[in-house]
Amino acid sequence: MSRNQEPVPVESTANNNGWTELTNGDATSAKFQVWKGLFVIRYTVNDSPPAADAGGWIYGVREGEGYSPLSSQTPLSGAKRIWARPWEGWDAGTITVSHD
């Protein structure tokens, strides 16, 4: 199931760990861009959200990843999901994502 350039609202209360899944299922390739806010991006191998205090890569407005395999976006072997949470001091924002 893919998302095609859908804006994804990301809020600090998205789930009990504060993460919002950008992919809505397993993905092999993806692209995303931040439109509002400052975010930590993290990848996982399954549908479990990262730990609340998990680190990741920080992206700001107009930053993101071009369309590429997830394996080239992260060193995590077998990554299938992308997650986002607002960076400290931010409560919400918007990211556009497309994946397959």
XYZ file of N, CA and C in Angstrom:
300
model
N 0.846 -1.161 0.000
C 0.000 0.000 0.000
C 0.896 1.231 0.000
N 0.768 2.071 -0.988
C 1.674 3.218 -1.035
C 0.950 4.528 -0.805
N 1.713 5.479 -0.385
C 1.227 6.850 -0.274
C 1.894 7.612 -1.394
N 1.136 8.390 -2.109
C 1.699 9.139 -3.223
C 1.633 10.618 -2.929
N 2.727 11.147 -2.399
C 2.844 12.574 -2.092
C 1.722 13.069 -1.187
N 1.349 12.261 -0.215
C 0.332 12.683 0.742
C 0.979 13.459 1.881
N 0.378 14.580 2.293
C 0.891 15.259 3.477
C 0.531 14.453 4.726
N 1.497 14.223 5.566
C 1.293 13.455 6.789
C 1.464 14.395 7.971
N 0.385 14.652 8.723
C 0.554 15.470 9.923
C 1.270 14.656 10.993
N 2.288 15.237 11.587
C 3.068 14.549 12.613
C 2.935 15.335 13.905
N 2.455 14.659 14.950
C 2.270 15.302 16.242
C 3.007 14.526 17.313
N 3.369 15.203 18.364
C 4.116 14.554 19.441
C 3.276 13.518 20.176
N 1.966 13.532 19.986
C 1.090 12.578 20.659
C 0.582 11.506 19.695
N 1.287 11.267 18.602
C 0.839 10.320 17.583
C 0.607 8.928 18.157
N 1.468 8.452 18.999
C 1.269 7.188 19.701
C 1.972 7.300 21.041
N 1.961 6.239 21.805
C 2.527 6.346 23.152
C 4.030 6.613 23.164
N 4.699 6.438 22.031
C 6.121 6.763 21.953
C 6.380 8.091 21.265
N 5.339 8.750 20.784
C 5.507 10.035 20.115
C 5.883 9.937 18.650
N 5.897 8.731 18.075
C 6.286 8.533 16.680
C 5.068 8.399 15.789
N 5.174 8.925 14.557
C 4.163 8.747 13.516
C 4.804 7.963 12.391
N 4.130 6.912 11.937
C 4.665 6.131 10.828
C 4.412 6.873 9.521
N 5.469 7.132 8.757
C 5.320 7.795 7.464
C 4.901 6.809 6.388
N 5.373 5.583 6.494
C 4.954 4.530 5.573
C 3.716 3.894 6.191
N 2.747 3.527 5.373
C 1.556 2.890 5.938
C 1.577 1.390 5.658
N 2.749 0.811 5.706
C 2.999 -0.598 5.465
C 4.469 -0.753 5.112
N 4.876 -1.983 4.836
C 6.268 -2.212 4.453
C 6.581 -1.479 3.156
N 7.756 -0.918 3.074
C 8.177 -0.175 1.885
C 9.579 -0.623 1.479
N 9.862 -0.526 0.194
C 11.208 -0.830 -0.293
C 11.929 0.446 -0.726
N 11.157 1.423 -1.239
C 11.709 2.714 -1.666
C 10.784 3.818 -1.176
N 11.353 4.994 -0.971
C 10.532 6.105 -0.485
C 11.223 7.434 -0.728
N 10.434 8.491 -0.650
C 10.958 9.848 -0.584
C 10.077 10.614 0.381
N 10.649 11.621 1.020
C 9.864 12.474 1.914
C 10.498 13.849 1.976
N 9.664 14.819 2.324
C 10.146 16.188 2.491
C 9.360 16.852 3.605
N 10.070 17.556 4.472
C 9.447 18.294 5.571
C 8.921 19.618 5.031
N 7.676 19.933 5.340
C 7.063 21.204 4.925
C 6.878 22.154 6.091
N 6.732 21.599 7.290
C 6.551 22.443 8.471
C 7.065 21.670 9.677
N 7.954 22.288 10.448
C 8.455 21.656 11.656
C 9.898 21.213 11.554
N 10.339 20.531 12.582
C 11.681 19.978 12.684
C 11.513 18.579 13.265
N 12.061 17.560 12.576
C 11.751 16.184 12.934
C 12.969 15.295 13.088
N 12.807 14.283 13.925
C 13.731 13.167 14.003
C 13.115 12.074 13.133
N 13.905 11.504 12.229
C 13.457 10.423 11.354
C 14.193 9.155 11.765
N 13.454 8.068 11.843
C 14.020 6.782 12.258
C 13.432 5.679 11.385
N 14.179 4.640 11.128
C 13.737 3.501 10.324
C 13.644 2.265 11.214
N 12.695 1.361 10.900
C 12.588 0.098 11.625
C 12.380 -1.043 10.635
N 12.552 -2.263 11.122
C 12.384 -3.446 10.281
C 10.979 -4.030 10.372
N 10.151 -3.495 11.271
C 8.782 -4.000 11.422
C 7.843 -2.846 11.782
N 6.619 -3.190 12.190
C 5.631 -2.142 12.453
C 5.651 -1.620 13.885
N 6.640 -1.999 14.671
C 6.759 -1.470 16.030
C 7.462 -0.123 15.998
N 6.874 0.883 16.645
C 7.535 2.193 16.658
C 8.833 2.142 17.447
N 9.763 3.018 17.103
C 11.014 3.093 17.871
C 10.720 3.475 19.326
N 11.683 3.251 20.177
C 11.558 3.669 21.576
C 11.384 5.184 21.631
N 10.746 5.658 22.679
C 10.471 7.087 22.824
C 11.732 7.935 22.745
N 12.834 7.410 23.249
C 14.072 8.186 23.275
C 15.046 7.795 22.164
N 14.575 7.039 21.180
C 15.447 6.604 20.085
C 15.941 7.795 19.277
N 17.190 7.764 18.918
C 17.765 8.816 18.083
C 17.475 8.560 16.615
N 17.958 9.427 15.790
C 17.758 9.276 14.356
C 18.378 10.456 13.636
N 17.888 10.737 12.447
C 18.382 11.850 11.647
C 17.421 13.011 11.795
N 17.944 14.228 11.835
C 17.105 15.413 12.006
C 16.938 16.115 10.665
N 15.686 16.437 10.333
C 15.349 17.124 9.093
C 14.489 18.338 9.410
N 14.771 19.447 8.720
C 14.001 20.665 8.862
C 13.236 20.960 7.586
N 12.634 22.137 7.529
C 11.821 22.554 6.386
C 12.630 22.471 5.091
N 12.006 21.911 4.085
C 12.574 21.694 2.746
C 13.685 20.654 2.715
N 13.847 19.913 3.801
C 14.815 18.827 3.813
C 14.070 17.505 3.724
N 14.768 16.482 3.293
C 14.180 15.155 3.185
C 15.102 14.238 2.422
N 14.537 13.174 1.889
C 15.284 12.211 1.103
C 14.629 12.100 -0.259
N 15.439 12.053 -1.314
C 14.926 11.822 -2.652
C 14.504 10.369 -2.794
N 13.739 10.079 -3.832
C 13.237 8.727 -4.023
C 14.400 7.760 -4.194
N 14.518 6.814 -3.273
C 15.599 5.837 -3.301
C 15.214 4.653 -2.422
N 15.921 3.526 -2.572
C 15.668 2.377 -1.707
C 15.938 2.742 -0.249
N 15.146 2.195 0.656
C 15.374 2.452 2.074
C 16.774 2.005 2.484
N 17.283 0.973 1.828
C 18.617 0.472 2.157
C 19.712 1.510 1.900
N 19.431 2.506 1.053
C 20.425 3.556 0.819
C 20.183 4.787 1.703
N 19.063 4.808 2.423
C 18.751 5.935 3.299
C 19.191 5.706 4.736
N 19.429 4.451 5.091
C 19.784 4.116 6.467
C 20.754 2.932 6.495
N 21.615 2.877 7.491
C 22.489 1.715 7.614
C 21.775 0.508 8.235
N 20.530 0.679 8.676
C 19.771 -0.410 9.293
C 19.433 -1.476 8.253
N 19.959 -2.655 8.423
C 19.711 -3.751 7.488
C 18.258 -4.221 7.578
N 17.598 -4.327 6.440
C 16.220 -4.809 6.404
C 15.170 -3.773 6.756
N 15.524 -2.492 6.732
C 14.558 -1.431 7.067
C 13.346 -1.491 6.138
N 12.147 -1.383 6.730
C 10.899 -1.446 5.964
C 9.925 -0.327 6.297
N 10.164 0.376 7.393
C 9.250 1.431 7.832
C 10.029 2.692 8.169
N 9.388 3.853 7.931
C 9.975 5.149 8.286
C 9.056 5.807 9.308
N 9.643 6.342 10.344
C 8.912 6.991 11.432
C 9.436 8.410 11.631
N 8.573 9.287 12.147
C 8.970 10.662 12.445
C 8.381 11.084 13.787
N 9.122 11.924 14.480
C 8.588 12.575 15.685
C 9.156 13.982 15.728
N 8.386 14.917 16.254
C 8.889 16.291 16.339
C 10.134 16.369 17.212
N 11.061 17.201 16.788
C 12.263 17.463 17.564
C 11.893 18.237 18.816
N 12.730 18.186 19.807
C 12.468 18.867 21.073
C 12.046 20.313 20.858
N 10.970 20.718 21.520
C 10.465 22.078 21.414
C 9.411 22.255 20.328
N 9.215 21.246 19.494
C 8.194 21.286 18.446
C 7.075 20.325 18.824
N 5.835 20.717 18.573
C 4.695 19.856 18.885
C 4.117 19.164 17.664
N 4.282 19.766 16.485
C 3.653 19.200 15.289
C 4.289 19.784 14.039
N 3.902 19.223 12.905
C 4.380 19.697 11.627
C 3.815 18.820 10.517
N 4.340 18.985 9.315
C 3.837 18.235 8.173
C 4.988 17.743 7.301
N 4.871 16.502 6.863
C 5.843 15.884 5.959
C 5.063 15.301 4.792
N 5.573 15.478 3.571
C 4.989 14.836 2.389
C 5.809 13.584 2.119
N 5.109 12.472 1.830
C 5.807 11.202 1.635
C 5.220 10.434 0.457
N 6.081 9.699 -0.226
C 5.669 8.785 -1.287
C 6.531 7.547 -1.154
N 5.913 6.373 -1.251
C 6.695 5.130 -1.119
C 6.040 3.982 -1.852
N 6.827 2.947 -2.057
C 6.285 1.682 -2.576
C 7.007 0.537 -1.920
